[in-house]
Coordinates of C-alpha atoms (C1' of nucleotides) in Angstrom, one line a residue:
Chain A
X691 CA 0.0 0.0 0.0
X692 CA 1.2 3.4 -0.8
X693 CA -1.3 5.8 0.9
X694 CA 0.0 7.5 4.0
X695 CA 1.6 4.4 5.4
X696 CA 4.2 4.7 8.1
X697 CA 6.7 2.1 7.1
X698 CA 10.3 2.5 8.4
X699 CA 11.5 3.0 4.9
X700 CA 9.1 5.8 4.3
X701 CA 10.3 7.5 7.4
X702 CA 13.8 7.4 6.2
X703 CA 12.8 8.9 2.9
X704 CA 10.8 11.7 4.7
X705 CA 13.9 12.5 6.7
X706 CA 16.1 12.8 3.6
X707 CA 13.4 14.9 1.9
X708 CA 13.4 17.2 4.9
X709 CA 17.1 17.8 4.5
X710 CA 16.8 18.7 0.9
X711 CA 13.7 20.9 1.4
X712 CA 15.6 22.7 4.2
X713 CA 18.7 23.2 2.2
X714 CA 17.1 24.4 -1.1
X715 CA 13.5 24.9 -0.5
X716 CA 10.6 22.8 -1.7
X717 CA 10.0 24.3 -5.1
X718 CA 13.7 24.2 -6.1
X719 CA 14.0 20.5 -5.1
X720 CA 13.0 18.2 -7.9
X721 CA 11.8 14.6 -7.5
X722 CA 15.0 13.6 -9.3
X723 CA 17.1 15.3 -6.7
X724 CA 15.1 13.6 -3.9
X725 CA 15.5 10.2 -5.6
X726 CA 19.2 10.7 -6.0
X727 CA 19.7 11.6 -2.4
X728 CA 17.6 8.6 -1.4
X729 CA 19.6 6.3 -3.6
X730 CA 16.7 5.2 -5.8
X731 CA 15.3 6.2 -9.2
X732 CA 12.7 8.9 -9.5
X733 CA 10.0 6.5 -10.6
X734 CA 10.4 4.5 -7.4
X735 CA 9.6 7.5 -5.3
X736 CA 6.0 7.2 -6.3
X737 CA 5.7 3.8 -4.8
X738 CA 5.9 5.6 -1.4
X739 CA 4.1 8.9 -2.1
X740 CA 1.3 9.7 -4.5
X741 CA 2.8 13.0 -5.5
X742 CA 5.5 15.5 -4.7
X743 CA 3.4 17.6 -2.4
X744 CA 2.5 14.6 -0.3
X745 CA 6.2 14.4 0.5
X746 CA 6.1 17.9 1.7
X747 CA 3.1 17.2 3.8
X748 CA 4.8 14.3 5.4
X749 CA 7.9 16.4 6.2
X750 CA 5.8 19.2 7.7
X751 CA 3.8 16.7 9.8
X752 CA 7.0 15.2 11.0
X753 CA 8.4 18.6 11.9
X754 CA 5.3 19.6 13.8
X755 CA 5.2 16.3 15.7
X756 CA 8.8 16.6 16.8
X757 CA 8.3 20.2 17.9
X758 CA 5.3 19.2 20.0
X759 CA 7.1 16.2 21.4
X760 CA 10.3 18.0 22.4
X761 CA 8.3 21.0 23.8
X762 CA 6.2 18.6 25.9
X763 CA 9.3 16.9 27.2
X764 CA 11.1 20.1 28.2
X765 CA 8.0 21.5 29.9
X766 CA 7.3 18.4 32.0
X767 CA 7.8 19.0 35.7
X768 CA 8.6 22.7 35.2
X769 CA 6.1 25.0 37.0
X770 CA 7.6 28.4 37.4
X771 CA 6.3 30.7 34.6
X772 CA 9.7 32.1 33.8
X773 CA 11.3 28.7 33.6
X774 CA 8.5 27.4 31.5
X775 CA 9.0 30.2 29.0
X776 CA 12.7 29.5 28.9
X777 CA 12.1 25.8 28.5
X778 CA 9.7 26.3 25.6
X779 CA 12.1 28.8 23.8
X780 CA 14.9 26.3 24.2
X781 CA 12.8 23.5 22.9
X782 CA 11.8 25.6 19.9
X783 CA 15.4 26.6 19.0
X784 CA 16.5 23.0 19.5
X785 CA 14.2 21.6 16.9
X786 CA 15.0 24.6 14.6
X787 CA 18.7 24.8 14.9
X788 CA 19.9 21.4 16.1
X789 CA 17.6 18.9 14.5
X790 CA 17.5 21.6 11.8
X791 CA 15.3 20.2 9.1
X792 CA 11.7 19.2 9.4
X793 CA 10.6 21.9 11.8
X794 CA 12.2 24.6 9.6
X795 CA 10.4 23.2 6.6
X796 CA 7.2 23.2 8.6
X797 CA 7.6 26.9 9.3
X798 CA 8.8 28.1 5.9
X799 CA 7.1 26.0 3.3
X800 CA 3.6 26.2 4.5
X801 CA 2.5 28.0 1.4
X802 CA 3.4 25.2 -0.9
X803 CA 0.8 22.8 0.7
X804 CA -2.4 21.9 -1.1
X805 CA -5.7 22.7 0.5
X806 CA -6.3 19.1 1.5
X807 CA -3.0 18.7 3.3
X808 CA -3.5 22.0 5.0
X809 CA -6.5 20.9 7.0
X810 CA -4.6 18.0 8.7
X811 CA -1.7 20.2 9.6
X812 CA -3.6 23.3 10.8
X813 CA -4.7 21.4 13.9
X814 CA -1.1 20.6 14.9
X815 CA 0.0 24.1 14.3
X816 CA -2.8 25.4 16.5
X817 CA -1.9 23.0 19.2
X818 CA 1.6 24.2 19.2
X819 CA 0.7 27.8 19.3
X820 CA -1.7 27.0 22.1
X821 CA 1.2 25.7 24.1
X822 CA 3.0 29.1 23.7
X823 CA -0.2 31.0 24.4
X824 CA -0.6 29.3 27.8
X825 CA 3.0 29.7 28.8
X826 CA 2.9 33.4 27.9
X827 CA -0.4 33.8 29.5
X828 CA 1.0 32.5 32.8
X829 CA 3.8 35.0 32.5
X830 CA 1.4 37.9 32.1
X831 CA -0.9 36.7 34.9
X832 CA 2.0 36.3 37.3
X833 CA 3.4 39.8 36.3
X834 CA 6.5 38.5 34.6
X835 CA 5.5 40.0 31.3
X836 CA 3.2 42.9 30.4
X837 CA 1.1 43.3 27.3
X838 CA -1.2 41.6 24.8
X839 CA -0.6 37.8 25.0
X840 CA -1.2 36.9 21.3
X841 CA 1.1 39.7 20.3
X842 CA 3.8 38.7 22.6
X843 CA 3.5 35.2 21.3
X844 CA 3.8 36.3 17.7
X845 CA 6.8 38.6 18.3
X846 CA 8.6 35.9 20.3
X847 CA 8.0 33.2 17.8
X848 CA 9.0 35.6 15.0
X849 CA 12.3 36.4 16.7
X850 CA 12.9 32.7 17.2
X851 CA 11.8 31.5 13.8
X852 CA 14.0 34.1 12.1
X853 CA 17.2 32.7 13.8
X854 CA 17.1 30.1 11.0
X855 CA 18.1 32.9 8.6
X856 CA 21.3 33.9 10.4
X857 CA 22.3 31.3 13.0
X858 CA 25.8 29.9 12.5
X859 CA 26.1 26.5 14.2
X860 CA 29.9 26.8 14.0
X861 CA 29.9 30.0 16.0
X862 CA 30.2 30.4 19.8
X863 CA 26.6 30.7 20.8
X864 CA 24.5 27.7 21.4
X865 CA 20.7 27.6 20.8
X866 CA 20.3 27.7 24.6
X867 CA 22.3 30.9 24.7
X868 CA 20.0 32.5 22.2
X869 CA 16.9 31.4 24.2
X870 CA 18.4 33.0 27.3
X871 CA 19.3 36.2 25.4
X872 CA 15.8 36.6 24.0
X873 CA 14.2 36.0 27.4
X874 CA 16.5 38.6 28.9
X875 CA 15.6 41.1 26.1
X876 CA 11.9 40.9 27.0
X877 CA 12.7 41.1 30.7
X878 CA 12.6 37.5 31.8
X879 CA 15.4 36.6 34.2
X880 CA 15.6 33.7 36.5
Chain B
X85 CA 18.8 48.5 -24.8
X86 CA 17.6 45.8 -22.4
X87 CA 20.3 45.5 -19.8
X88 CA 19.4 46.9 -16.4
X89 CA 17.8 50.0 -17.8
X90 CA 15.6 52.1 -15.7
X91 CA 12.8 53.1 -18.1
X92 CA 9.5 54.0 -16.6
X93 CA 8.0 51.0 -18.3
X94 CA 10.4 48.7 -16.7
X95 CA 9.6 50.2 -13.3
X96 CA 5.9 49.5 -13.8
X97 CA 6.7 45.9 -14.7
X98 CA 9.0 45.5 -11.7
X99 CA 6.2 46.7 -9.5
X100 CA 3.7 44.2 -10.9
X101 CA 6.2 41.4 -10.6
X102 CA 6.7 42.4 -6.9
X103 CA 3.0 41.9 -6.3
X104 CA 3.0 38.4 -7.8
X105 CA 6.2 37.3 -6.1
X106 CA 4.7 38.6 -2.9
X107 CA 1.4 36.8 -3.4
X108 CA 2.7 33.4 -4.6
X109 CA 6.4 33.3 -4.2
X110 CA 9.0 33.6 -6.9
X111 CA 9.3 29.9 -7.9
X112 CA 5.5 29.4 -8.2
X113 CA 5.2 32.5 -10.4
X114 CA 5.8 31.7 -14.0
X115 CA 6.8 34.2 -16.7
X116 CA 3.4 33.6 -18.3
X117 CA 1.6 34.7 -15.1
X118 CA 3.9 37.8 -15.0
X119 CA 3.2 38.6 -18.6
X120 CA -0.6 38.2 -18.1
X121 CA -0.6 40.5 -15.1
X122 CA 1.5 43.0 -17.2
X123 CA -0.9 42.8 -20.1
X124 CA 1.7 41.6 -22.6
X125 CA 2.7 38.2 -24.0
X126 CA 5.4 36.2 -22.3
X127 CA 7.9 36.7 -25.2
X128 CA 7.7 40.5 -24.8
X129 CA 8.9 40.2 -21.2
X130 CA 12.4 39.3 -22.4
X131 CA 12.7 42.6 -24.1
X132 CA 12.9 44.2 -20.6
X133 CA 14.8 41.5 -18.7
X134 CA 17.4 39.0 -19.8
X135 CA 15.9 36.2 -17.7
X136 CA 13.4 35.5 -15.0
X137 CA 15.8 35.8 -12.1
X138 CA 16.8 39.3 -13.3
X139 CA 13.2 40.3 -12.6
X140 CA 13.6 39.0 -9.0
X141 CA 16.8 40.9 -8.7
X142 CA 15.2 44.1 -9.8
X143 CA 12.3 43.6 -7.4
X144 CA 14.6 42.9 -4.4
X145 CA 16.7 45.9 -5.3
X146 CA 13.6 48.0 -5.4
X147 CA 12.5 46.6 -2.1
X148 CA 15.8 47.4 -0.4
X149 CA 15.9 50.9 -1.9
X150 CA 12.4 51.8 -0.6
X151 CA 13.3 50.4 2.8
X152 CA 16.4 52.5 3.0
X153 CA 14.6 55.5 1.7
X154 CA 11.7 55.4 4.1
X155 CA 13.9 54.6 7.0
X156 CA 16.1 57.6 6.2
X157 CA 13.1 59.9 6.0
X158 CA 11.6 58.7 9.3
X159 CA 14.8 59.1 11.1
X160 CA 15.6 62.6 9.9
X161 CA 15.5 65.1 12.7
X162 CA 14.9 62.5 15.4
X163 CA 17.6 62.4 18.0
X164 CA 16.3 60.6 21.1
X165 CA 17.4 57.0 21.0
X166 CA 14.0 55.6 22.0
X167 CA 12.3 57.7 19.4
X168 CA 14.8 56.6 16.8
X169 CA 14.2 53.0 17.6
X170 CA 10.5 53.5 17.2
X171 CA 10.8 55.5 14.0
X172 CA 12.9 52.7 12.5
X173 CA 10.5 50.0 13.6
X174 CA 7.6 51.9 12.1
X175 CA 9.4 52.5 8.9
X176 CA 10.2 48.8 8.6
X177 CA 6.7 47.7 9.2
X178 CA 5.4 50.4 6.9
X179 CA 7.4 49.0 3.9
X180 CA 6.5 45.4 4.9
X181 CA 2.8 45.7 5.7
X182 CA 1.6 48.8 3.9
X183 CA 3.6 49.0 0.7
X184 CA 3.5 45.2 1.2
X185 CA 5.4 43.9 -1.9
X186 CA 9.0 44.5 -2.8
X187 CA 10.5 44.7 0.7
X188 CA 8.8 41.4 1.6
X189 CA 10.1 39.7 -1.5
X190 CA 13.6 41.2 -0.6
X191 CA 13.4 39.4 2.8
X192 CA 11.9 36.1 1.8
X193 CA 13.1 35.3 -1.7
X194 CA 16.8 35.9 -1.1
X195 CA 17.7 32.3 -1.7
X196 CA 16.4 32.3 -5.3
X197 CA 19.0 34.8 -6.4
X198 CA 21.9 33.8 -8.5
X199 CA 25.5 34.4 -7.3
X200 CA 25.9 37.4 -9.5
X201 CA 22.8 39.2 -8.4
X202 CA 23.7 38.5 -4.8
X203 CA 26.9 40.6 -4.8
X204 CA 25.0 43.8 -5.8
X205 CA 22.4 43.4 -3.2
X206 CA 24.5 42.3 -0.2
X207 CA 25.8 45.8 0.0
X208 CA 22.3 47.3 0.3
X209 CA 21.3 44.7 2.9
X210 CA 24.4 45.5 5.0
X211 CA 23.7 49.2 4.8
X212 CA 20.2 48.7 6.1
X213 CA 21.3 46.4 8.9
X214 CA 24.0 49.0 9.8
X215 CA 21.2 51.5 10.3
X216 CA 19.6 49.2 12.8
X217 CA 22.9 48.4 14.4
X218 CA 23.6 52.1 15.1
X219 CA 20.1 52.9 16.4
X220 CA 20.2 49.9 18.8
X221 CA 23.8 50.7 19.8
X222 CA 22.6 54.2 20.8
X223 CA 19.9 52.6 22.9
X224 CA 22.4 50.3 24.7
X225 CA 24.9 53.1 25.2
X226 CA 22.2 55.4 26.7
X227 CA 21.0 52.6 28.9
X228 CA 17.6 52.2 27.2
X229 CA 18.4 48.6 26.2
X230 CA 20.7 46.0 27.7
X231 CA 22.5 43.2 26.0
X232 CA 24.4 42.1 22.9
X233 CA 23.7 44.7 20.1
X234 CA 23.8 42.3 17.1
X235 CA 21.6 39.9 18.9
X236 CA 19.1 42.5 19.8
X237 CA 19.1 43.7 16.2
X238 CA 18.5 40.2 14.9
X239 CA 15.7 39.4 17.4
X240 CA 14.0 42.7 16.7
X241 CA 14.2 42.3 12.9
X242 CA 13.0 38.7 13.2
X243 CA 10.0 39.7 15.2
X244 CA 9.2 42.4 12.7
X245 CA 9.9 40.4 9.6
X246 CA 7.7 37.6 10.8
X247 CA 4.6 39.9 11.0
X248 CA 4.3 39.3 7.3
X249 CA 3.2 35.8 8.1
X250 CA 0.3 36.7 10.4
X251 CA -0.6 40.4 10.0
X252 CA -4.2 41.1 9.0
X253 CA -4.5 44.5 7.3
X254 CA -8.3 44.4 7.8
X255 CA -7.9 44.0 11.6
X256 CA -7.8 46.7 14.2
X257 CA -4.1 47.1 14.7
X258 CA -2.1 49.4 12.5
X259 CA 1.6 48.8 11.7
X260 CA 2.4 51.6 14.0
X261 CA 0.5 49.9 16.8
X262 CA 2.7 46.8 16.3
X263 CA 5.9 48.8 16.3
X264 CA 4.8 50.4 19.6
X265 CA 3.9 47.0 21.1
X266 CA 7.2 45.5 20.2
X267 CA 9.1 48.5 21.6
X268 CA 7.2 48.1 24.8
X269 CA 7.9 44.4 25.0
X270 CA 11.6 45.0 25.0
X271 CA 11.2 47.8 27.5
X272 CA 11.2 50.9 25.3
X273 CA 8.6 53.4 26.4
X274 CA 8.6 57.1 25.6
Chain C
dG829 C1' 7.8 47.6 -27.5
dT830 C1' 4.9 43.9 -28.6
dC831 C1' 3.4 40.0 -31.4
dT832 C1' 3.4 35.1 -33.1
dA833 C1' 5.5 30.9 -33.4
dT834 C1' 8.4 27.8 -31.7
dA835 C1' 12.6 25.7 -29.8
dA836 C1' 14.6 23.3 -26.0
dT837 C1' 14.3 21.2 -21.9
dA838 C1' 13.0 20.2 -17.4
dG839 C1' 9.6 18.5 -14.4
dG840 C1' 6.0 15.5 -12.4
dA841 C1' 4.1 11.3 -13.0
dT842 C1' 2.8 6.4 -15.1
dA843 C1' 3.2 1.4 -16.7
dG844 C1' 5.0 -2.9 -16.6
dA845 C1' 9.1 -5.9 -15.9
dC846 C1' 11.9 -7.8 -12.3
Chain D
dG295 C1' 10.4 -2.1 -3.4
dT296 C1' 13.1 -0.8 -7.3
dC297 C1' 14.2 -0.4 -12.2
dT298 C1' 13.7 1.1 -17.1
dA299 C1' 11.4 3.5 -20.3
dT300 C1' 8.5 6.9 -21.5
dC301 C1' 4.6 10.2 -21.6
dC302 C1' 2.9 14.7 -21.1
dT303 C1' 2.8 19.1 -19.9
dA304 C1' 4.6 23.3 -18.3
dT305 C1' 8.3 26.4 -18.5
dT306 C1' 12.0 29.4 -19.8
dA307 C1' 13.7 31.5 -23.5
dT308 C1' 14.7 32.8 -28.6
dA309 C1' 13.9 34.5 -33.5
dG310 C1' 12.0 37.4 -36.6
dA311 C1' 7.8 40.1 -38.3
dC312 C1' 5.2 44.3 -37.3

DNA sequence: GTCTATAATAGGATAGAC
DNA sequence: GTCTATCCTATTATAGAC
């Protein structure tokens, strides 16, 4: 069966596709490039996916799942609002800058998805934003932050998402350093 | 002559291209779509531009020029560090959310440029970032902000650039409102 | 400066053998 | 699950007339 299966093989292929989509963008990546990187011929790709955009959908789904998973892990057992904010920011930068593929694609290639794929993924995106919303809401309620919660969430995520454009993994700063610096910028200090 | 001329006609075409690139992205916009929107046949397009990517280069150059120009205007005569920060943030959001085309393309379609076009444009980008660097440096020097200047610049620009992804022009908030809110979030209040 | 016509190729996708 | 072979269409780009 070909339709949305979850075979181990398919997961490997999705992971390779994530890398290429991250490096060159979805539109500039051809099915032949994908097949090459996967070590198969382009025709064989369509045994695993119905079309090219289904590959993108799988990558983005994977990216959202990891983001949710890592965020959940890092928040577990943390109760202080400031610490929860920091944990979430670190989780976010970790999936963006360390894992470095699927989550980035999930953020930047949204527009290339077909209507159908969108529906499935919007729920996951909302769930992830809801996580941020709650954490920031706690900060505002406890007086750690001041202002409009959705706006703070969007500015924060914007600042974090944009790190993809300039972060140099071979530099001195770790993703955690960046998370700390952003928290400090908006007045969050432990 | 066709090469990088600056005819009025060409400027019109660049402006139309900016709109399409903004709406659908560079790669998904075909030369036929461009020609259609311009009211000419696709063959005629190549009288004005040597190839498709030269159109992108022209759009990005236009975007950077307006950004620099508007920023310069809004900063003129403003001396207080806080006010300069606000003026620059407002200028930035104005070219991103009101003008809404070329500057956005300049930020988001960078990767589709060829090596050659890159060289010309990198200088303009650096100049624009230098403007931000100085304004933020003044804020840090005068004690309005605290922290690493390049990092603050990148977080700030990230938060602002990401507004493109979620801003709703038909909503209640104006671009100026957003600039104020961001300034407030990082502790800048007049 | 724009048109028509068309070249040249790249891209996504399919069919059937192994 | 992969290969070979191939189809079909979309796309960028050119040539020459008006």
